Tab-separated table of C-alpha atoms and ligand atoms in Angstrom:
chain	number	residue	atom	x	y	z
A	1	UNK	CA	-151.544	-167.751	-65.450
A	2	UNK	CA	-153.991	-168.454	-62.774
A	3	UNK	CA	-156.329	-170.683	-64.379
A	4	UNK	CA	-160.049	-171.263	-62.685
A	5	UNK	CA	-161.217	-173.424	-60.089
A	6	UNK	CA	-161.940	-177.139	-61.237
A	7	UNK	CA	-165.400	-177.834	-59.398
A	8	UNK	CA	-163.923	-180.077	-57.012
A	9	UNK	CA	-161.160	-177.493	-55.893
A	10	UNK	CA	-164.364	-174.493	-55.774
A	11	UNK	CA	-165.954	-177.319	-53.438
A	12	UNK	CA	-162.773	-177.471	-51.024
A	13	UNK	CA	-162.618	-173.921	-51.168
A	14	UNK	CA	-166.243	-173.513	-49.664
A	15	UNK	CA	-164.724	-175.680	-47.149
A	16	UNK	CA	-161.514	-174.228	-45.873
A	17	UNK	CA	-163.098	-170.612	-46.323
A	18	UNK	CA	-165.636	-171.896	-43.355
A	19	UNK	CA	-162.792	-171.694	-40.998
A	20	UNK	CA	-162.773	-168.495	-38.364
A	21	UNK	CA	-160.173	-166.672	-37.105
A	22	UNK	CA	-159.902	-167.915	-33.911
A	23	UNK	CA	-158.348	-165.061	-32.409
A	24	UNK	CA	-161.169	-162.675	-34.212
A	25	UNK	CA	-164.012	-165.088	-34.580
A	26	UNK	CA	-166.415	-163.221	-36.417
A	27	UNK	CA	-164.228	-163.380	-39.663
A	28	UNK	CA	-163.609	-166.626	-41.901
A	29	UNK	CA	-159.871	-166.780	-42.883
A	30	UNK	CA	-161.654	-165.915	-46.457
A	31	UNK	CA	-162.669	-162.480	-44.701
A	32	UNK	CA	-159.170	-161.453	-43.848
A	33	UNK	CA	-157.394	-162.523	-47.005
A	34	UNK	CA	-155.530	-165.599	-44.660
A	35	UNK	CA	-156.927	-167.855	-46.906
A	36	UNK	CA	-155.042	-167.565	-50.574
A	37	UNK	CA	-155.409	-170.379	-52.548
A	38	UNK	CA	-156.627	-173.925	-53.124
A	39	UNK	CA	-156.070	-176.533	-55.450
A	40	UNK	CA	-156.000	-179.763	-56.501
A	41	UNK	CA	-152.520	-181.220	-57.540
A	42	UNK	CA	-151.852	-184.801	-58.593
A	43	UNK	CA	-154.882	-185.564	-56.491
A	44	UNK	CA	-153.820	-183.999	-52.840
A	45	UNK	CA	-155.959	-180.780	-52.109
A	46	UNK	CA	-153.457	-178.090	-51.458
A	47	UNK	CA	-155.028	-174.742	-49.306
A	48	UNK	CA	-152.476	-171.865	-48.879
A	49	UNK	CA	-152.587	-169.693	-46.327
A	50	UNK	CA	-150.342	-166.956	-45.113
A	51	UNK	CA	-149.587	-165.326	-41.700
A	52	UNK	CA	-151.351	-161.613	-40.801
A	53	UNK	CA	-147.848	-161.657	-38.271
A	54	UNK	CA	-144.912	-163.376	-38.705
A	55	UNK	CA	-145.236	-164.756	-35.399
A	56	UNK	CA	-149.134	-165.339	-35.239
A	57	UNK	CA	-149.882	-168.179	-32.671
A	58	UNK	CA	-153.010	-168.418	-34.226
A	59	UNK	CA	-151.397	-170.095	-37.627
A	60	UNK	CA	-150.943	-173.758	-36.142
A	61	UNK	CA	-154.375	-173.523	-35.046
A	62	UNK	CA	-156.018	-172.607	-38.244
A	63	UNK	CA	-153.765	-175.000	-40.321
A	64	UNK	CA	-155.346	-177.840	-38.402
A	65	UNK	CA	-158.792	-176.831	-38.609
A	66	UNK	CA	-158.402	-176.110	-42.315
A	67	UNK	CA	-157.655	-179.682	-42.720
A	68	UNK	CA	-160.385	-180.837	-40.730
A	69	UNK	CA	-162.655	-178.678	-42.876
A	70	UNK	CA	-161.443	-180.323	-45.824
A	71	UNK	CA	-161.676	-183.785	-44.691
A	72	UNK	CA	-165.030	-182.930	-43.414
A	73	UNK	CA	-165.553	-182.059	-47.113
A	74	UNK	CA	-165.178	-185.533	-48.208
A	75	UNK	CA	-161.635	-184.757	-48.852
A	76	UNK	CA	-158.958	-187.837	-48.282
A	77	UNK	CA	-155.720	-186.528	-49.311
A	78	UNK	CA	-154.964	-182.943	-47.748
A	79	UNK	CA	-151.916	-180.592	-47.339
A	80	UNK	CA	-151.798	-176.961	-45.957
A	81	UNK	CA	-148.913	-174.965	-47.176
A	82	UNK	CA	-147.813	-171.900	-45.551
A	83	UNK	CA	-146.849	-169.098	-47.729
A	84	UNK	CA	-145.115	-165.768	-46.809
A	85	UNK	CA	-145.138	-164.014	-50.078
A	86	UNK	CA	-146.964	-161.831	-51.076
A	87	UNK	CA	-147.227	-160.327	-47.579
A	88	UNK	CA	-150.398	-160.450	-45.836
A	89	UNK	CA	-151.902	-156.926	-45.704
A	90	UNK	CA	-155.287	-154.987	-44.213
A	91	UNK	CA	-156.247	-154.341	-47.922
A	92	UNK	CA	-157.620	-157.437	-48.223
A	93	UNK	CA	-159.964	-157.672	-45.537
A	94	UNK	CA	-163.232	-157.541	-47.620
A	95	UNK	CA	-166.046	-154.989	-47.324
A	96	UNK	CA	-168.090	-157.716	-45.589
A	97	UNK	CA	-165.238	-158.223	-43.035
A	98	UNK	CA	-165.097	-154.441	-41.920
A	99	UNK	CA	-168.405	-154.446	-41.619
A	100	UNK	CA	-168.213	-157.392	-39.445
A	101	UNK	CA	-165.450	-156.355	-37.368
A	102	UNK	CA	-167.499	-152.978	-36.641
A	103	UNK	CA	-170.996	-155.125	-35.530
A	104	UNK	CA	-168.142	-157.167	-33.197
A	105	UNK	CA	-166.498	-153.792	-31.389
A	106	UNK	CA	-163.455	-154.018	-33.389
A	107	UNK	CA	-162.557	-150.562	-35.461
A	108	UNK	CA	-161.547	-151.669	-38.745
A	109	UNK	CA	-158.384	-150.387	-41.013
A	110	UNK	CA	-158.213	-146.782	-41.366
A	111	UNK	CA	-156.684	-146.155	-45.012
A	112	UNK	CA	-154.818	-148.460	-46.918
A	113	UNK	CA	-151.741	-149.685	-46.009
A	114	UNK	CA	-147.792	-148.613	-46.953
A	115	UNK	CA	-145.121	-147.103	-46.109
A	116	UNK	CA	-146.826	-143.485	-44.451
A	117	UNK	CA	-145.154	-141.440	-41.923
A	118	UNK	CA	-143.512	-143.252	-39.057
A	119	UNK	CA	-145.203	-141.396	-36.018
A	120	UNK	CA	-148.461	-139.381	-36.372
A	121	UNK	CA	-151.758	-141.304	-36.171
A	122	UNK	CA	-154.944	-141.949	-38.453
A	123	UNK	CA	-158.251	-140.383	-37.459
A	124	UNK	CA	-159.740	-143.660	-35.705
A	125	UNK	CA	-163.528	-143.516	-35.754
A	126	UNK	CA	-165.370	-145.794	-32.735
A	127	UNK	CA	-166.853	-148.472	-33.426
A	128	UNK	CA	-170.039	-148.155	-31.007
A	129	UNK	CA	-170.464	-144.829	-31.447
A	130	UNK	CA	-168.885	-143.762	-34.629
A	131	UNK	CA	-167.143	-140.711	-33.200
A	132	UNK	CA	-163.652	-139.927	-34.716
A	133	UNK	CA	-162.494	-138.075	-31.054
A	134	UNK	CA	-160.602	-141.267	-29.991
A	135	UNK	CA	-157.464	-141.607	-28.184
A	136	UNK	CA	-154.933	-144.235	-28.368
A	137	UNK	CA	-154.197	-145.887	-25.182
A	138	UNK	CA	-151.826	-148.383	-26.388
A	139	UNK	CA	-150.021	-149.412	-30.418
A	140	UNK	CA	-150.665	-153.264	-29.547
A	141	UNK	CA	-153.944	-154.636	-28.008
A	142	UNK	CA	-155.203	-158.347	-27.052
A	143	UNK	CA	-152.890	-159.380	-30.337
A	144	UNK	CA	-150.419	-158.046	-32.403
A	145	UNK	CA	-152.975	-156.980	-35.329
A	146	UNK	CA	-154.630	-154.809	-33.305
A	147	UNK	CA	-153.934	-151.292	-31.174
A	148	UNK	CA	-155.709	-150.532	-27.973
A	149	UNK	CA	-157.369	-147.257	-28.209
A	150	UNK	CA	-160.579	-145.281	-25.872
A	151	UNK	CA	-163.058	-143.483	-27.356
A	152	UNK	CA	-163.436	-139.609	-26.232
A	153	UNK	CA	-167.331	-139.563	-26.676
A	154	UNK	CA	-168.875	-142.626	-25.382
A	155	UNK	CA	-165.522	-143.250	-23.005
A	156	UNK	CA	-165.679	-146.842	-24.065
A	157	UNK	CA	-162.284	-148.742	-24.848
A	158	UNK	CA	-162.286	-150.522	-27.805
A	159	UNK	CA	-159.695	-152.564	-30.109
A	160	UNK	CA	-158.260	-151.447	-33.405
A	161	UNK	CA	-157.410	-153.169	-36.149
A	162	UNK	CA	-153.644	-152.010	-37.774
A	163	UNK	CA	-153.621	-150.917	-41.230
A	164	UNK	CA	-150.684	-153.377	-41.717
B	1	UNK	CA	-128.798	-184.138	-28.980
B	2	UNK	CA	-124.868	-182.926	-29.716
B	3	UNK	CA	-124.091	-179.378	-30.053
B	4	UNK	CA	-124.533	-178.202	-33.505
B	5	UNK	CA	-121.037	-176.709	-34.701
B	6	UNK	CA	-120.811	-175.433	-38.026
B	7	UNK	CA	-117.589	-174.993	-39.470
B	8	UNK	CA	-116.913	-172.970	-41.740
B	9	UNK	CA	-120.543	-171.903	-43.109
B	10	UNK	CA	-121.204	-170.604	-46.141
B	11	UNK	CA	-121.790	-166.779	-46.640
B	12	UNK	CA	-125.224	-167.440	-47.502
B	13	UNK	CA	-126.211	-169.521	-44.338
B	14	UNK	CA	-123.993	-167.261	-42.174
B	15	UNK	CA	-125.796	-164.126	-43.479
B	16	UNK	CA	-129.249	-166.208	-42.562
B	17	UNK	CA	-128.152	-166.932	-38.974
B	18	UNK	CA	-127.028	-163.360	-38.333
B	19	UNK	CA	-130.515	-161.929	-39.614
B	20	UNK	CA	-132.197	-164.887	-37.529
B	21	UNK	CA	-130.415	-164.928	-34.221
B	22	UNK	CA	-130.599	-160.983	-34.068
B	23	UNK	CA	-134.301	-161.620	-34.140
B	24	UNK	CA	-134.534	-165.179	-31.871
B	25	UNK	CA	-132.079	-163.056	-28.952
B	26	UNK	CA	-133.998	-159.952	-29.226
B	27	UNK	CA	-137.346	-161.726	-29.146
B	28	UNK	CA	-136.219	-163.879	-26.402
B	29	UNK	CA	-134.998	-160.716	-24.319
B	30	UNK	CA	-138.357	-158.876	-24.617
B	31	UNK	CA	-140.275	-161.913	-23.714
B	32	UNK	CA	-138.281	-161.395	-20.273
B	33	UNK	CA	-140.344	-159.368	-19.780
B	34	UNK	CA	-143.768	-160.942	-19.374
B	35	UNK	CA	-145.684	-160.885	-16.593
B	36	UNK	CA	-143.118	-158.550	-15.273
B	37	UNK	CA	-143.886	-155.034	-17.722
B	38	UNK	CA	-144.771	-151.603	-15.857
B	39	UNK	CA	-148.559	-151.782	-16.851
B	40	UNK	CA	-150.653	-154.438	-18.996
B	41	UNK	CA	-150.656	-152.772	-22.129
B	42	UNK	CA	-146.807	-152.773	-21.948
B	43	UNK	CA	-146.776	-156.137	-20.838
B	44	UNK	CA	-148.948	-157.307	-24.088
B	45	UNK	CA	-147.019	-154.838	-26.501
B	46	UNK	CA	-143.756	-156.360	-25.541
B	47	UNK	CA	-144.776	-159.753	-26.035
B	48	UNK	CA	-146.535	-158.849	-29.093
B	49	UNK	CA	-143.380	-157.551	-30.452
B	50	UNK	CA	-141.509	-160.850	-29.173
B	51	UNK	CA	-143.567	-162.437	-31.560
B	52	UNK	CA	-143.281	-160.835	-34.345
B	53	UNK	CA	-139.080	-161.402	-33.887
B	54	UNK	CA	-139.401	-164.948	-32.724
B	55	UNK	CA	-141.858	-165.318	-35.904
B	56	UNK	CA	-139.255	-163.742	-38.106
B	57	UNK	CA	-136.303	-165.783	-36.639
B	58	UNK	CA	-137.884	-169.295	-37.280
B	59	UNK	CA	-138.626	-168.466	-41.247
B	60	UNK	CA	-135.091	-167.401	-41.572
B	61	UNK	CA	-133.695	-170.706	-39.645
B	62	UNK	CA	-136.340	-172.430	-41.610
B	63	UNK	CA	-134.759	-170.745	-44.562
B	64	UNK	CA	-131.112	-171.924	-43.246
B	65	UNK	CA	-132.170	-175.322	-42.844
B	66	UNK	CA	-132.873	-175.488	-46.563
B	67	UNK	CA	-130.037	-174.227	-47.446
B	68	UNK	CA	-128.014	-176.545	-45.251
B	69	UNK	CA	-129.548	-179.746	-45.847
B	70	UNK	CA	-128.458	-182.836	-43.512
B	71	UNK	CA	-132.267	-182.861	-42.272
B	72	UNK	CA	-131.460	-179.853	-39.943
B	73	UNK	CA	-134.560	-177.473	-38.479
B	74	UNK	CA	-135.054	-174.363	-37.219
B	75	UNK	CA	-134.915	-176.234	-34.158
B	76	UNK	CA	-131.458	-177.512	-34.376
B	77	UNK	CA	-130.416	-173.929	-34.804
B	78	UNK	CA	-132.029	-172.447	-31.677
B	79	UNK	CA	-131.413	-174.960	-28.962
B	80	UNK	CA	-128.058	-177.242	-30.121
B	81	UNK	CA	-125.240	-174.078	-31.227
B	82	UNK	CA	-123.442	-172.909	-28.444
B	83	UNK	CA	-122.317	-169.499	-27.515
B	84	UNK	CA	-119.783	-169.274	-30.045
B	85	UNK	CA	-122.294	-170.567	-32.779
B	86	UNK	CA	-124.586	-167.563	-32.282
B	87	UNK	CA	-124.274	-164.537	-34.959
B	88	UNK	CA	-126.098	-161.938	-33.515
B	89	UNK	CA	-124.967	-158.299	-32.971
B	90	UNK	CA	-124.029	-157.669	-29.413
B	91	UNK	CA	-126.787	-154.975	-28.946
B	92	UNK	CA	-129.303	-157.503	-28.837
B	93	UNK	CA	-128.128	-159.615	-26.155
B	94	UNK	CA	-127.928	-156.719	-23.480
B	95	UNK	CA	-130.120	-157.436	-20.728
B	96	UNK	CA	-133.101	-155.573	-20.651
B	97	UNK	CA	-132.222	-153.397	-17.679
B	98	UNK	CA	-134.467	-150.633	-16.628
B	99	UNK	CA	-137.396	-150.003	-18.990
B	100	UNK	CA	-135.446	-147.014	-19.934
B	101	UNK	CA	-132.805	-149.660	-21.397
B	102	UNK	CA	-135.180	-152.261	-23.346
B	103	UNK	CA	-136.686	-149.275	-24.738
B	104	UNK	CA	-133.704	-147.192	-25.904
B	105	UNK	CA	-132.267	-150.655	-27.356
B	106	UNK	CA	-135.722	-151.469	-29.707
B	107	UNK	CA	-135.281	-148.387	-30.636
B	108	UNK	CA	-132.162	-148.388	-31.904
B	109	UNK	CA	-132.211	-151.776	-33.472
B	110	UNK	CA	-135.717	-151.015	-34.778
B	111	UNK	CA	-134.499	-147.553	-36.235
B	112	UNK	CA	-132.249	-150.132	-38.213
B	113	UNK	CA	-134.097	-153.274	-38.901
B	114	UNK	CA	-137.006	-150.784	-40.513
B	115	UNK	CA	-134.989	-149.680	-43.391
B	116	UNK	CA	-132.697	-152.740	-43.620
B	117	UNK	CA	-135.577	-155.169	-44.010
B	118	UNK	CA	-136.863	-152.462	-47.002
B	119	UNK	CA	-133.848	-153.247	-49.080
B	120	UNK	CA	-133.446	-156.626	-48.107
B	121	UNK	CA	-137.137	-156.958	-49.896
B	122	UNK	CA	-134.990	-156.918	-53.286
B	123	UNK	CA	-133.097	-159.927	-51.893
B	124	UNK	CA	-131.923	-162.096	-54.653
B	125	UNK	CA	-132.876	-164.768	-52.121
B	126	UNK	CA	-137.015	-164.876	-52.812
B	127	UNK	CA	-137.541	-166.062	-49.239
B	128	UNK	CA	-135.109	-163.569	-47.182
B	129	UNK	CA	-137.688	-161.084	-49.868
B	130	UNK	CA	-140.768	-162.460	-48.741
B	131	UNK	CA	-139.731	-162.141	-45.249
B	132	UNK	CA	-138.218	-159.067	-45.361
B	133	UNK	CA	-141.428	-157.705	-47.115
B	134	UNK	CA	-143.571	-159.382	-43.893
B	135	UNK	CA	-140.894	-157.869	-41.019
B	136	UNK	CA	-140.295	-154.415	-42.607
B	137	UNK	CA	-144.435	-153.813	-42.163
B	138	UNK	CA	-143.862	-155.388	-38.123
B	139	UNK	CA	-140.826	-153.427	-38.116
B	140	UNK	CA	-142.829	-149.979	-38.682
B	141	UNK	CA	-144.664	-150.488	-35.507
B	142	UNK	CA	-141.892	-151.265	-33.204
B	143	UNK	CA	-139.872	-147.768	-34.217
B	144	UNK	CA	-143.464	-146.099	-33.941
B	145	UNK	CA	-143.790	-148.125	-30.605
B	146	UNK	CA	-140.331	-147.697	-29.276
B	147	UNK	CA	-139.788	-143.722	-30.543
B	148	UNK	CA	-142.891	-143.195	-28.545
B	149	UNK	CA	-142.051	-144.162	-25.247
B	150	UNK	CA	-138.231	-142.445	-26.033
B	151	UNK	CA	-140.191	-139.832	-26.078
B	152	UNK	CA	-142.177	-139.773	-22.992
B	153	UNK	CA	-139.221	-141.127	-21.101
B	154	UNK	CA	-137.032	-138.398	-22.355
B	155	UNK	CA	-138.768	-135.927	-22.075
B	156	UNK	CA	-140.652	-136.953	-19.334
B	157	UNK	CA	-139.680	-136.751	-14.994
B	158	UNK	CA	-135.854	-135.866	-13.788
B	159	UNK	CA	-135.912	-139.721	-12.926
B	160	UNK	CA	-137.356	-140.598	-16.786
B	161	UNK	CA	-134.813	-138.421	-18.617
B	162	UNK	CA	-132.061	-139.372	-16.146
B	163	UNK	CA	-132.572	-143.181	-16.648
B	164	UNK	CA	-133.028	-143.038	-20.608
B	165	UNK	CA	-129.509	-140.554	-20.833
B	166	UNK	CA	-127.835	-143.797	-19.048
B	167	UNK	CA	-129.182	-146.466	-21.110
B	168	UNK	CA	-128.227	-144.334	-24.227
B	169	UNK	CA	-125.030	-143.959	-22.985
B	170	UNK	CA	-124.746	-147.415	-22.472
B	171	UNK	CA	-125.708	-148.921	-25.508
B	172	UNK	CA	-124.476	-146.763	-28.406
B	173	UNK	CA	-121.133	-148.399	-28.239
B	174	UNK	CA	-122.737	-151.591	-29.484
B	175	UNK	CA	-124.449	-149.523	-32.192
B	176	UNK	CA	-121.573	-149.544	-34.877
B	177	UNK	CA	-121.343	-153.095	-35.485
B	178	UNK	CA	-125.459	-152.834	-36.709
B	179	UNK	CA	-123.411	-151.280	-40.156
B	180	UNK	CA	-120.360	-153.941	-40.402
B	181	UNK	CA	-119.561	-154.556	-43.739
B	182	UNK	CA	-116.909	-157.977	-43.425
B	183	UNK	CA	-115.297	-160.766	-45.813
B	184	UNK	CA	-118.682	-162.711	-45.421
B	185	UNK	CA	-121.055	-159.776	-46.520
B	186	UNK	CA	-119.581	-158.504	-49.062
B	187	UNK	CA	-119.824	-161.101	-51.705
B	188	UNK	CA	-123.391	-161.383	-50.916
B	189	UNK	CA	-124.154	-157.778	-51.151
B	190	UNK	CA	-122.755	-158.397	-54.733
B	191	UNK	CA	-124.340	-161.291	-55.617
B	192	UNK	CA	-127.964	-159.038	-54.365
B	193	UNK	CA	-128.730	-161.646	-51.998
B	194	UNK	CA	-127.886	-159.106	-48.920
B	195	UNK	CA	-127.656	-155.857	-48.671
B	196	UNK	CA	-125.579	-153.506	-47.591
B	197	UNK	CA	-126.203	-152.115	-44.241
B	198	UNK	CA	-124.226	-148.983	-44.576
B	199	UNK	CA	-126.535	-148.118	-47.194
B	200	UNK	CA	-129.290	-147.656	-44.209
B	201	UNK	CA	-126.767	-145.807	-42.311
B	202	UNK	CA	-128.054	-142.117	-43.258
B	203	UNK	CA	-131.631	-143.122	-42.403
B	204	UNK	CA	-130.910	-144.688	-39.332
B	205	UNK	CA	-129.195	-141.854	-38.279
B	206	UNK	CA	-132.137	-139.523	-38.943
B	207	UNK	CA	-134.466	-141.761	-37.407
B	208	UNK	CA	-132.375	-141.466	-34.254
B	209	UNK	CA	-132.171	-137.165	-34.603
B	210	UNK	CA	-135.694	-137.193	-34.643
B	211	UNK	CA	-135.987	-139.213	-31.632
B	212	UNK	CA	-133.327	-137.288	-29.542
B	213	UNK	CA	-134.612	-134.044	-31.118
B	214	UNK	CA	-138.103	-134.330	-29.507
B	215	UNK	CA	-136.324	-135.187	-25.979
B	216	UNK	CA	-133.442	-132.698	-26.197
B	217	UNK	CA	-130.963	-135.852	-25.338
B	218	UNK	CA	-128.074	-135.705	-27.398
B	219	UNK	CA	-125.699	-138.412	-29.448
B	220	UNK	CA	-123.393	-139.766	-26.439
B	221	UNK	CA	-119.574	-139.528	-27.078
B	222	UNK	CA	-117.741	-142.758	-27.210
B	223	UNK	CA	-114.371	-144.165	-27.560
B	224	UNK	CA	-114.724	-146.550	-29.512
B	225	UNK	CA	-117.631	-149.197	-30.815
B	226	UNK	CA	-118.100	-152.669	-29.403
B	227	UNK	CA	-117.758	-155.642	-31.847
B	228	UNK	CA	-117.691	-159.309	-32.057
B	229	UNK	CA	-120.983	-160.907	-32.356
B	230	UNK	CA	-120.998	-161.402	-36.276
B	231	UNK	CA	-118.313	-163.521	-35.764
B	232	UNK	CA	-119.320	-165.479	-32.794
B	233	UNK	CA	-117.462	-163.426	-29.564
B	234	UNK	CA	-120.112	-162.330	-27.303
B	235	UNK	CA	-120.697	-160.734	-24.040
B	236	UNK	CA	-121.007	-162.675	-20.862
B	237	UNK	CA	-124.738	-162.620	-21.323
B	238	UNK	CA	-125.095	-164.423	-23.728
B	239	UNK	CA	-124.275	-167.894	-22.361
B	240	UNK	CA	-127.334	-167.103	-19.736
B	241	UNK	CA	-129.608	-166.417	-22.281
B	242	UNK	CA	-128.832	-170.082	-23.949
B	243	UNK	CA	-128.761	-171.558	-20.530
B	244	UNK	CA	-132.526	-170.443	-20.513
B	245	UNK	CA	-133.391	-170.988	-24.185
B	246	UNK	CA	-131.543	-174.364	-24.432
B	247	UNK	CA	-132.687	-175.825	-21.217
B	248	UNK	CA	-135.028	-178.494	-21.742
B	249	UNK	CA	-133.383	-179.675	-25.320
B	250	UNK	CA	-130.119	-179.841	-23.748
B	251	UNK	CA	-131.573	-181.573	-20.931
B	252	UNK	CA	-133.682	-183.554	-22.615
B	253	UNK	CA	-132.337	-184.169	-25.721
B	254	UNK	CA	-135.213	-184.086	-28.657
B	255	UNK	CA	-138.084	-183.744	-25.873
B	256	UNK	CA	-141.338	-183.236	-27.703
B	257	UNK	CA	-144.724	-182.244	-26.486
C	301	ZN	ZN1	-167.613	-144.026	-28.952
């Protein structure tokens, strides 16, 4: 049973869920479903968090600022725990996120994810110009969440992010 | 900082290492390639995908170290076993060639990983599940990634075609040992905590048609299939890629930064 949120752990919460991606840094960890959980046990603050990649650089990084968030808080006694399970996916990048990776260049998750076909492509749709004639120039961009396509229309080149 | 000698290992950790140095020794081969790829993109996809092995390596050692106790880390694992400590298939060690080559060999160790890591996602093992359930998703885009340069090299210039034929040639002996089944697997693949890789066997295999069918390439005729790694005998280039990875640790023993 997942019980709710004593006020103090709602109050850390508000805290870690400041943190930005730094490799995407219009989206809080909250946005992209990084950050999972956060409670209080036997007074230590405990925020999971889970990796989009297995090998994300980007996890040290946001496990240290998450603590400083929480100490910033007021919080004295801290721990980040990594989880793996359940596996980060694309489905839970909220609506707010999508919308913010479109305002930022980024083309968000076409479809949900699973197990599709193994070659063939989604229709991609640009994020400057909204046209779906794009073109992919390369299946990993600037970092391993995102594909490198160009767009047909307005000829500019813009990152995608995976359906993963 | 001794070398780290396990004798004897358990099935379980043994089974660990195997998964985890396929994935440190492939990683560490494709990250060869940085700063020297045949365009940018290729150049960030191959590191990318370095990642996403080296990433999947260190949960499984992580996982290992667990298991084994005595205070060990993934660490330990990577930079104190010698040659003859390391699991991995042979395939993975080959050195990465021509593009043609580091292609061709993703491809068929993707082609295997993909539906390997599927089943292993009913591991009896929760965290070989959880990672298998995180690689099989990163596994998806290296076939897709892989498959589609096989097929723009295959079916692509005299030189192209010419230069993948070789590689496949060349590394299909070392394909065989992907589906061992040995005295160490096979009470884990009864107790549910591995799986059985012949099981993938069938959709490997079609995986690989489809690839050669879109080039016209065929399966290359062999002798016989290369083996050894599972067990600790490796090829020759192994030792060099430890010299490399093992450097600083073995120079410096338990150098931090
Ligand atoms: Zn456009």
């Amino acid at each position: 049973m997942v019980s709710a949120r004593t006020p103090a752990e709602e109050r850390a919460w508000r805290a870690a869920a400041t943190v930005m991606d730094p490799e995407v840094p219009v989206l809080t960890i909250e946005d992209l479903g990084v950050l999972r959980e956060v409670r209080e046990e036997a007074g230590t603050i405990v925020a999971t968090i889970t990796p989009t990649y297995s090998g994300c650089p980007a996890m040290d990084l946001i496990s240290v600022q998450v603590e400083v968030a929480l100490r910033d808080a007021g919080f004295q006694d801290v721990k980040v725990k990594r989880v793996l399970s359940p596996a980060w996916t694309t489905d839970w990048l909220s609506e707010e996120g999508r919308q913010k990776l479109r305002t930022y260049g980024i083309a968000p998750p076409a479809g949900a994810a699973g197990r599709g076909a193994l070659f063939g492509e989604p229709a991609v749709a640009c994020p400057h110009c909204g046209s779906t004639h794009t073109t992919k120039v390369s299946e990993f961009g600037s970092t391993a969440c995102k594909a490198l396509y160009r767009c047909e229309s307005c000829r500019e080149p813009f990152d995608y992010f995976k359906c993963h | 900082m001794t070398t780290l000698t396990l004798t004897a290992p358990s099935p379980h950790l043994a089974f660990l290492l195997r998964l985890a140095d396929d994935n440190l020794i492939l990683g560490h081969r494709l990250s060869e390639w940085t700063g020297h790829a045949p365009m940018l993109e290729e150049d960030i996809a191959l590191a990318n995908i370095a990642l996403d092995h080296i990433g999947a390596a260190r949960s499984l050692y992580d996982r290992a170290a667990e298991l084994h106790g005595e205070g060990l880390t993934e660490d330990d694992y990577a930079y104190r076993r010698d040659a003859r400590g390391y699991l991995n298939c042979l395939l993975v060690e080959r050195p990465n060639g021509d593009f043609a080559h580091t292609i061709v060999r993703q491809l068929l160790y993707s082609a295997f990983a993909l539906p390997y890591w599927a089943v292993l996602t009913a591991s009896t093992d929760a965290t070989i599940a959880a990672i298998a359930a995180k690689s099989e998703k990163e596994a998806r885009y290296h076939v897709r990634h892989s498959g589609d340069w096989f097929l723009r090299l295959g079916d692509g210039t005299d030189e192209s075609r010419t230069r993948t034929e070789a590689a496949l040639a060349a590394l299909w002996p070392y394909t065989g040992e992907l589906f061992e089944v040995d005295a160490t697997l096979e009470p884990l693949i009864a107790e549910g905590v591995a799986a059985d890789p012949r099981s993938v066997h069938a959709v490997w295999q079609q995986t690989i048609d489809q690839a050669l069918a879109a080039t016209g390439l065929t399966v290359p005729e062999v002798p016989f299939m290369q083996t050894g790694g599972r067990t600790g005998y490796h090829t020759e280039h192994l030792g060099f890629i430890l010299a490399d990875l093992q450097f600083m640790q073995r120079a410096y023993p338990g150098a931090t930064w």
